[in-house]
């Protein structure tokens, strides 16, 4: 496989292809007939996915640096270039995006009934934007893609959404745009710093990493970037746009939002925050704040999820809890924590994506998302019920599914540095059962006592095609995550090395040094 | 890739870490994979069957199993697949067991198949561990499991979800085997939560019934509370050892952990939380009585013979850790003996036959905890084994009774409760084999010589006394209390079990004139498993007769060829823990706290239990029992016991409802009110600014000119000053 790929120069063009093919597909969709648009979009994005699979083999698992790189000057005067590359962190995000997009498109066939061409064109634009975010190695280019993803999502929610779609779309747009504006300021500051320090204008991430920054500067820049990413994740308490956006978004919008858009936030943490501002990122107070917010998010949103009458809103809140595990793992600053966080990102993308797809399927049958309107669905739709239960179990982290591997590693890694917080976070597994099982029971179990529910039909072949790969991945990753972990590890190591090497000058004047009090490492190994 | 993995698995693994002695594992992976295969096949059959069933429901009816064309193949195939894979797994286990018997295995054999989770600082393999402990557990799980699968064929015959039932049951066995065969804590945790899942699915098997679905959900959530304890214990272990493999941890335990230190105590206590959840101990026992909502064979397999003993297995497996923590061990024993007594008091007044057995299960599990808590790991496992026989027998027997009752009541469309013992009575005439076999199990559980329970229970109680009387015992007084409580609970056991037997099988029949005609005896697929278990309940105890008892008349005056076989069998695994104990506690006592040796107390306790049994037969048998609809509600203390000390109500008031309130508060007040309120306020503020600004957009050139000139003046002024 590797030989075939290198003979066609796969590594040189694949990243460009993954950005520009969806945009080309956009043109094709707009050009096609209204009723053919969805088929064009699906087959085109499926083709893109097949093409992207080659990255699995073209990628060198032993290396932690950027691969398949390609750079072209864009605005040379400002040192802006069109620079792409993948490492062990972005590889899986890209594959997740190319996998989820065709499935989400296939999941829209019944749901989207108006202005179909425009819808599918926007879905493809969204794919291009998200892939761009994950492969950009130029900070300016990253920012462009980061903002670009807002536009299609805004229209997807605003045009094809539910009743309060305008409120939700504007809230989503303002929340995230506000966050990223501060990041733009930070990026410009970095740019001017780099210009002075290096003598040339540059936005290349590799160059910006060389810029010497004082502790105080790092702290402010960290805050600016962290705000932008935390809104995206979303980290408690910046999460209130998410439930509204999810509830109003059409099914495919929710799927892409949960499965890949949220990952842009935690990806930003790994790609920019930690490497660019390592001193700030490992400051005990900063770490404590971030981890505490993550833990509060895990518990708090689980509670809130448990009392939602709307199934979709429930799942939306659980996203906040899951992403809390990612942030917890990342700020553990240990190999296990970071790797666990990454696996949670992948697993959450698969399982929550599948949950939204399944809820969409239920909505198409019953035209309601209210949990109490259902009951006894298990008797009339056994396949759908089975798929939902497997997905729900993966979502709440049952061992043998992908959810467990990620949460376990993230907690293990967090426990190495912050045992108390990790211990509290571990109670999240109880609350996961507390929000998920009652919903499963009220929808699929109990009496089949409503006439409308008796009419609910089981999965169609199209729906089986959507769900099967996701279900298979949940189980496969649950039992054999090592191929993922070994490809991530070198890149994770690069980040951690950078953080570690910066730990020597751990002084930030903005913060009184006596606040440096990491939690005591547990008295295990006890010599008492 | 997966194909090669499964190839590896079937070949019995390639790299055995340590192959000691001459023990050659015989396809051990097949023991795990056969039930998994059964699950996959039965699961596919279940799905294809469910489609037909759904069509029938949509057409406004129920699927008729014996319609034209007879039973669908989706119903006949599981009969062969379900028990068949179990028989295969049992056969392979027996081969391995026989090989291990002849091998004098000193070190466990670990067979690694693939790296499950692997980073540079943490690796755990998908690896199976074969040793004396896992082998005993495998024998119980596949052996008793097979019998219960066979019994289910008869019990579930007319259930429309038959293939789904066997799919779940096979999946359960798969996870249970992973639990006991996994070579590391994380793999054990896979089985641990996996059996919890199957328990959830099987308790709520009749999921259309809200009460049953509720019971399943409760079991899962309460179990997860325990699972958090297990998780944290694992994290602590990893922080100490950098690995979670059994062999590495136990080998390094004595160097890395200080006897009685904070770390080992924390690990032991968190494991206890996990064990209490899975094995239904105080304060997490509340799910088990509700779990009786599942089909009765499920209660026998999961909630009596196997899954609920996982906590005991955990402590026995971690014997080194618990031996290093006297506080942890005392807590295990304390929780155990309190649970044994507490659950026994509730069992005294229950009228639902399965509820009595459920509380009895909780109580017996308490004994096992007591056993492993006083360092008698072999005795704990011994009771685990004997109880698997007689408790499975009791549940299956009650299943035969309920099956018969149910059908009788069904014929007359009576709404009387088929599980209420007040509606039974005199059933020995109709279910003779069930009657005899259940009496055997009752005498066994009551601890009457020579039945299995006598030896195992007596050894636990004796070891409690011996441990408390050890030269340097940490809290001798505490163990004296434990010992007294354990004796008391044994007497209660004899009472409530005899009461159950008398109310169910003796006296006059209360089922009703018409219904009585339809009471039938159990079919062969149901009574044969009962008979096999009855034989095991009689003789199962003789494999581990204590040396002191062997030479006395209780052990037939030394006629037995061996004593303490199980003890010796487990020796390679428990030796380290016993060594630690010996170093720190000194020699165990040879007499009870109030004097008297092992044999004397064994005789006393069996005589006392026998006296209770006889007295109960006379007392309860002489009383006229009213049927459920006429019986007066209990009053006074009986009412407290009947209502299970109101523990469920207390939990509801202290935990469940406050959590619900906190959740609603979090949503309505904090999330929607404060956080989102602030966000919206920012939005309105921005809009307000916009509106304020728009006031100046009058379109009037005069206003613009005026403001412009003001600005210019202001700018100029700022230059001047």
mmCIF file of C-alpha atoms in Angstrom, chain A residues 10-235:
data_model
loop_
_atom_site.group_PDB
_atom_site.id
_atom_site.type_symbol
_atom_site.label_atom_id
_atom_site.label_comp_id
_atom_site.label_asym_id
_atom_site.label_seq_id
_atom_site.Cartn_x
_atom_site.Cartn_y
_atom_site.Cartn_z
ATOM 1 C CA UNK A 10 0.006 10.786 -2.486
ATOM 2 C CA UNK A 11 1.694 12.591 0.376
ATOM 3 C CA UNK A 12 2.302 15.697 -1.700
ATOM 4 C CA UNK A 13 -1.242 16.377 -2.842
ATOM 5 C CA UNK A 14 -3.550 14.684 -0.387
ATOM 6 C CA UNK A 15 -3.938 17.598 2.013
ATOM 7 C CA UNK A 16 -4.673 20.022 -0.801
ATOM 8 C CA UNK A 17 -7.125 17.540 -2.217
ATOM 9 C CA UNK A 18 -8.951 17.191 1.078
ATOM 10 C CA UNK A 19 -9.521 20.943 1.177
ATOM 11 C CA UNK A 20 -10.200 21.672 -2.481
ATOM 12 C CA UNK A 21 -12.129 18.582 -3.513
ATOM 13 C CA UNK A 22 -15.038 19.437 -1.189
ATOM 14 C CA UNK A 23 -15.030 22.943 -2.621
ATOM 15 C CA UNK A 24 -15.069 21.515 -6.120
ATOM 16 C CA UNK A 25 -17.877 19.250 -4.961
ATOM 17 C CA UNK A 26 -19.725 22.341 -3.814
ATOM 18 C CA UNK A 27 -19.709 23.583 -7.379
ATOM 19 C CA UNK A 28 -20.963 20.233 -8.644
ATOM 20 C CA UNK A 29 -23.778 20.196 -6.105
ATOM 21 C CA UNK A 30 -24.882 23.696 -6.998
ATOM 22 C CA UNK A 31 -24.776 22.768 -10.657
ATOM 23 C CA UNK A 32 -26.788 19.566 -10.192
ATOM 24 C CA UNK A 33 -30.560 19.247 -10.150
ATOM 25 C CA UNK A 34 -32.322 19.900 -6.887
ATOM 26 C CA UNK A 35 -33.292 16.249 -6.424
ATOM 27 C CA UNK A 36 -29.894 14.900 -7.384
ATOM 28 C CA UNK A 37 -27.940 17.267 -5.176
ATOM 29 C CA UNK A 38 -27.935 14.954 -2.167
ATOM 30 C CA UNK A 39 -26.670 12.006 -4.140
ATOM 31 C CA UNK A 40 -23.889 14.060 -5.672
ATOM 32 C CA UNK A 41 -22.920 15.385 -2.260
ATOM 33 C CA UNK A 42 -22.939 11.970 -0.656
ATOM 34 C CA UNK A 43 -20.949 10.143 -3.292
ATOM 35 C CA UNK A 44 -18.505 12.999 -3.613
ATOM 36 C CA UNK A 45 -17.831 13.178 0.111
ATOM 37 C CA UNK A 46 -17.661 9.390 0.319
ATOM 38 C CA UNK A 47 -15.011 9.517 -2.389
ATOM 39 C CA UNK A 48 -13.120 12.106 -0.408
ATOM 40 C CA UNK A 49 -13.254 9.800 2.589
ATOM 41 C CA UNK A 50 -11.898 6.846 0.635
ATOM 42 C CA UNK A 51 -9.133 9.069 -0.663
ATOM 43 C CA UNK A 52 -8.286 10.248 2.846
ATOM 44 C CA UNK A 53 -7.925 6.665 4.072
ATOM 45 C CA UNK A 54 -4.576 6.468 2.307
ATOM 46 C CA UNK A 55 -3.210 8.731 5.009
ATOM 47 C CA UNK A 56 -3.310 5.768 7.381
ATOM 48 C CA UNK A 57 -0.553 4.149 5.343
ATOM 49 C CA UNK A 58 1.211 7.245 4.084
ATOM 50 C CA UNK A 59 1.627 8.462 7.635
ATOM 51 C CA UNK A 60 4.865 7.516 9.357
ATOM 52 C CA UNK A 61 3.774 6.336 12.818
ATOM 53 C CA UNK A 62 7.253 6.714 14.265
ATOM 54 C CA UNK A 63 7.536 10.431 13.732
ATOM 55 C CA UNK A 64 6.116 13.182 15.865
ATOM 56 C CA UNK A 65 6.677 16.088 13.535
ATOM 57 C CA UNK A 66 4.568 17.459 10.704
ATOM 58 C CA UNK A 67 4.234 15.157 7.733
ATOM 59 C CA UNK A 68 2.936 15.456 4.180
ATOM 60 C CA UNK A 69 3.873 19.082 4.451
ATOM 61 C CA UNK A 70 3.482 21.507 1.650
ATOM 62 C CA UNK A 71 4.002 25.254 1.699
ATOM 63 C CA UNK A 72 3.141 27.938 -0.821
ATOM 64 C CA UNK A 73 3.485 31.665 -0.283
ATOM 65 C CA UNK A 74 0.151 33.410 -0.058
ATOM 66 C CA UNK A 75 0.715 37.001 1.053
ATOM 67 C CA UNK A 76 4.518 37.141 1.139
ATOM 68 C CA UNK A 77 4.631 40.752 2.342
ATOM 69 C CA UNK A 78 3.028 39.708 5.591
ATOM 70 C CA UNK A 79 4.767 36.382 5.750
ATOM 71 C CA UNK A 80 1.481 34.555 5.306
ATOM 72 C CA UNK A 81 1.707 31.235 3.563
ATOM 73 C CA UNK A 82 -0.585 28.485 2.562
ATOM 74 C CA UNK A 83 1.139 25.822 4.657
ATOM 75 C CA UNK A 84 -0.335 22.423 5.427
ATOM 76 C CA UNK A 85 0.804 19.343 7.303
ATOM 77 C CA UNK A 86 -0.417 16.598 9.598
ATOM 78 C CA UNK A 87 0.981 14.956 12.673
ATOM 79 C CA UNK A 88 -0.325 12.245 14.965
ATOM 80 C CA UNK A 89 -2.788 14.656 16.515
ATOM 81 C CA UNK A 90 -4.379 16.095 13.408
ATOM 82 C CA UNK A 91 -4.352 12.850 11.431
ATOM 83 C CA UNK A 92 -7.281 11.399 13.350
ATOM 84 C CA UNK A 93 -9.175 14.667 13.386
ATOM 85 C CA UNK A 94 -8.939 14.811 9.605
ATOM 86 C CA UNK A 95 -10.057 11.205 9.229
ATOM 87 C CA UNK A 96 -12.900 11.797 11.664
ATOM 88 C CA UNK A 97 -14.036 14.769 9.585
ATOM 89 C CA UNK A 98 -13.898 12.944 6.282
ATOM 90 C CA UNK A 99 -15.771 9.995 7.818
ATOM 91 C CA UNK A 100 -18.490 11.972 9.562
ATOM 92 C CA UNK A 101 -19.272 14.286 6.636
ATOM 93 C CA UNK A 102 -20.627 11.670 4.186
ATOM 94 C CA UNK A 103 -22.517 9.950 7.011
ATOM 95 C CA UNK A 104 -24.078 13.233 8.081
ATOM 96 C CA UNK A 105 -25.004 13.973 4.477
ATOM 97 C CA UNK A 106 -26.554 10.534 4.133
ATOM 98 C CA UNK A 107 -28.423 11.231 7.341
ATOM 99 C CA UNK A 108 -29.969 14.388 5.841
ATOM 100 C CA UNK A 109 -31.700 12.689 2.938
ATOM 101 C CA UNK A 110 -35.086 12.611 4.632
ATOM 102 C CA UNK A 111 -34.675 15.534 6.968
ATOM 103 C CA UNK A 112 -33.681 18.287 4.557
ATOM 104 C CA UNK A 113 -36.603 19.104 2.320
ATOM 105 C CA UNK A 114 -35.992 22.657 1.213
ATOM 106 C CA UNK A 115 -33.226 24.368 -0.730
ATOM 107 C CA UNK A 116 -31.331 21.130 -0.905
ATOM 108 C CA UNK A 117 -28.585 22.295 -3.237
ATOM 109 C CA UNK A 118 -27.638 25.132 -0.960
ATOM 110 C CA UNK A 119 -27.673 22.847 2.047
ATOM 111 C CA UNK A 120 -25.380 20.223 0.631
ATOM 112 C CA UNK A 121 -23.066 22.862 -0.791
ATOM 113 C CA UNK A 122 -22.710 24.319 2.691
ATOM 114 C CA UNK A 123 -22.023 20.886 4.173
ATOM 115 C CA UNK A 124 -19.143 20.438 1.752
ATOM 116 C CA UNK A 125 -17.865 23.938 2.473
ATOM 117 C CA UNK A 126 -17.963 23.070 6.143
ATOM 118 C CA UNK A 127 -15.908 19.950 5.491
ATOM 119 C CA UNK A 128 -13.289 21.957 3.634
ATOM 120 C CA UNK A 129 -13.134 24.488 6.448
ATOM 121 C CA UNK A 130 -12.784 21.916 9.200
ATOM 122 C CA UNK A 131 -10.119 19.951 7.360
ATOM 123 C CA UNK A 132 -8.333 23.248 6.833
ATOM 124 C CA UNK A 133 -8.388 23.975 10.535
ATOM 125 C CA UNK A 134 -6.825 20.622 11.296
ATOM 126 C CA UNK A 135 -4.075 20.746 8.682
ATOM 127 C CA UNK A 136 -3.075 24.441 8.631
ATOM 128 C CA UNK A 137 0.435 25.000 9.932
ATOM 129 C CA UNK A 138 0.327 28.724 9.348
ATOM 130 C CA UNK A 139 -1.411 30.545 12.152
ATOM 131 C CA UNK A 140 -3.073 33.097 9.889
ATOM 132 C CA UNK A 141 -4.337 30.361 7.605
ATOM 133 C CA UNK A 142 -5.588 28.500 10.652
ATOM 134 C CA UNK A 143 -7.492 31.566 11.754
ATOM 135 C CA UNK A 144 -9.055 31.958 8.329
ATOM 136 C CA UNK A 145 -10.280 28.382 8.338
ATOM 137 C CA UNK A 146 -11.342 28.647 11.964
ATOM 138 C CA UNK A 147 -13.596 31.572 11.122
ATOM 139 C CA UNK A 148 -14.634 30.105 7.800
ATOM 140 C CA UNK A 149 -16.337 27.206 9.564
ATOM 141 C CA UNK A 150 -18.622 29.666 11.306
ATOM 142 C CA UNK A 151 -20.282 30.771 8.085
ATOM 143 C CA UNK A 152 -21.735 27.482 6.807
ATOM 144 C CA UNK A 153 -22.715 26.453 10.316
ATOM 145 C CA UNK A 154 -24.486 29.750 10.873
ATOM 146 C CA UNK A 155 -26.569 29.251 7.744
ATOM 147 C CA UNK A 156 -27.210 25.573 8.397
ATOM 148 C CA UNK A 157 -28.707 26.399 11.775
ATOM 149 C CA UNK A 158 -30.332 29.622 10.656
ATOM 150 C CA UNK A 159 -32.048 28.329 7.509
ATOM 151 C CA UNK A 160 -32.757 24.639 8.120
ATOM 152 C CA UNK A 161 -33.110 24.829 11.892
ATOM 153 C CA UNK A 162 -36.092 24.585 14.222
ATOM 154 C CA UNK A 163 -38.391 27.267 15.526
ATOM 155 C CA UNK A 164 -35.905 29.350 17.441
ATOM 156 C CA UNK A 165 -33.230 28.923 14.799
ATOM 157 C CA UNK A 166 -32.486 32.611 14.420
ATOM 158 C CA UNK A 167 -31.853 33.076 18.125
ATOM 159 C CA UNK A 168 -29.683 29.970 18.213
ATOM 160 C CA UNK A 169 -27.727 30.877 15.090
ATOM 161 C CA UNK A 170 -26.990 34.396 16.253
ATOM 162 C CA UNK A 171 -26.064 33.195 19.711
ATOM 163 C CA UNK A 172 -23.733 30.614 18.226
ATOM 164 C CA UNK A 173 -22.171 33.154 15.896
ATOM 165 C CA UNK A 174 -21.692 35.921 18.439
ATOM 166 C CA UNK A 175 -20.402 33.634 21.177
ATOM 167 C CA UNK A 176 -17.741 32.062 18.999
ATOM 168 C CA UNK A 177 -16.880 35.179 17.014
ATOM 169 C CA UNK A 178 -16.400 37.109 20.234
ATOM 170 C CA UNK A 179 -14.037 34.447 21.496
ATOM 171 C CA UNK A 180 -11.974 34.322 18.370
ATOM 172 C CA UNK A 181 -11.615 38.088 18.052
ATOM 173 C CA UNK A 182 -9.441 38.129 21.135
ATOM 174 C CA UNK A 183 -7.439 35.332 19.624
ATOM 175 C CA UNK A 184 -6.916 37.457 16.525
ATOM 176 C CA UNK A 185 -5.464 40.186 18.704
ATOM 177 C CA UNK A 186 -3.198 37.574 20.251
ATOM 178 C CA UNK A 187 -2.118 36.294 16.859
ATOM 179 C CA UNK A 188 -1.256 39.818 15.700
ATOM 180 C CA UNK A 189 0.709 40.451 18.864
ATOM 181 C CA UNK A 190 2.653 37.254 18.257
ATOM 182 C CA UNK A 191 3.231 38.305 14.670
ATOM 183 C CA UNK A 192 4.750 41.645 15.626
ATOM 184 C CA UNK A 193 6.821 40.031 18.334
ATOM 185 C CA UNK A 194 8.130 37.559 15.821
ATOM 186 C CA UNK A 195 8.901 40.298 13.350
ATOM 187 C CA UNK A 196 11.070 42.052 15.907
ATOM 188 C CA UNK A 197 12.711 38.932 17.186
ATOM 189 C CA UNK A 198 13.293 37.117 13.912
ATOM 190 C CA UNK A 199 13.570 40.088 11.611
ATOM 191 C CA UNK A 200 11.126 38.746 9.046
ATOM 192 C CA UNK A 201 7.350 38.842 8.993
ATOM 193 C CA UNK A 202 5.979 35.350 9.491
ATOM 194 C CA UNK A 203 2.838 33.561 10.575
ATOM 195 C CA UNK A 204 4.296 30.061 10.328
ATOM 196 C CA UNK A 205 3.677 28.129 13.509
ATOM 197 C CA UNK A 206 7.181 26.691 13.436
ATOM 198 C CA UNK A 207 8.619 30.230 13.414
ATOM 199 C CA UNK A 208 6.295 31.561 16.076
ATOM 200 C CA UNK A 209 7.441 28.779 18.334
ATOM 201 C CA UNK A 210 10.889 30.373 18.312
ATOM 202 C CA UNK A 211 9.678 33.729 19.612
ATOM 203 C CA UNK A 212 10.866 34.378 23.131
ATOM 204 C CA UNK A 213 8.023 35.507 25.359
ATOM 205 C CA UNK A 214 8.064 36.635 28.952
ATOM 206 C CA UNK A 215 5.908 34.864 31.442
ATOM 207 C CA UNK A 216 3.452 37.728 31.599
ATOM 208 C CA UNK A 217 3.103 37.891 27.845
ATOM 209 C CA UNK A 218 2.513 34.180 27.737
ATOM 210 C CA UNK A 219 -0.180 34.462 30.350
ATOM 211 C CA UNK A 220 -2.117 37.153 28.474
ATOM 212 C CA UNK A 221 -1.742 35.397 25.162
ATOM 213 C CA UNK A 222 -2.760 32.149 26.776
ATOM 214 C CA UNK A 223 -5.882 33.823 28.094
ATOM 215 C CA UNK A 224 -6.775 35.238 24.671
ATOM 216 C CA UNK A 225 -6.306 31.941 22.854
ATOM 217 C CA UNK A 226 -7.843 29.870 25.634
ATOM 218 C CA UNK A 227 -10.979 31.996 25.550
ATOM 219 C CA UNK A 228 -11.474 31.389 21.850
ATOM 220 C CA UNK A 229 -10.908 27.666 22.160
ATOM 221 C CA UNK A 230 -12.882 27.277 25.386
ATOM 222 C CA UNK A 231 -15.968 28.765 23.768
ATOM 223 C CA UNK A 232 -15.604 26.287 20.950
ATOM 224 C CA UNK A 233 -15.123 23.206 23.145
ATOM 225 C CA UNK A 234 -17.226 24.438 25.042
ATOM 226 C CA UNK A 235 -15.730 24.595 28.498
#
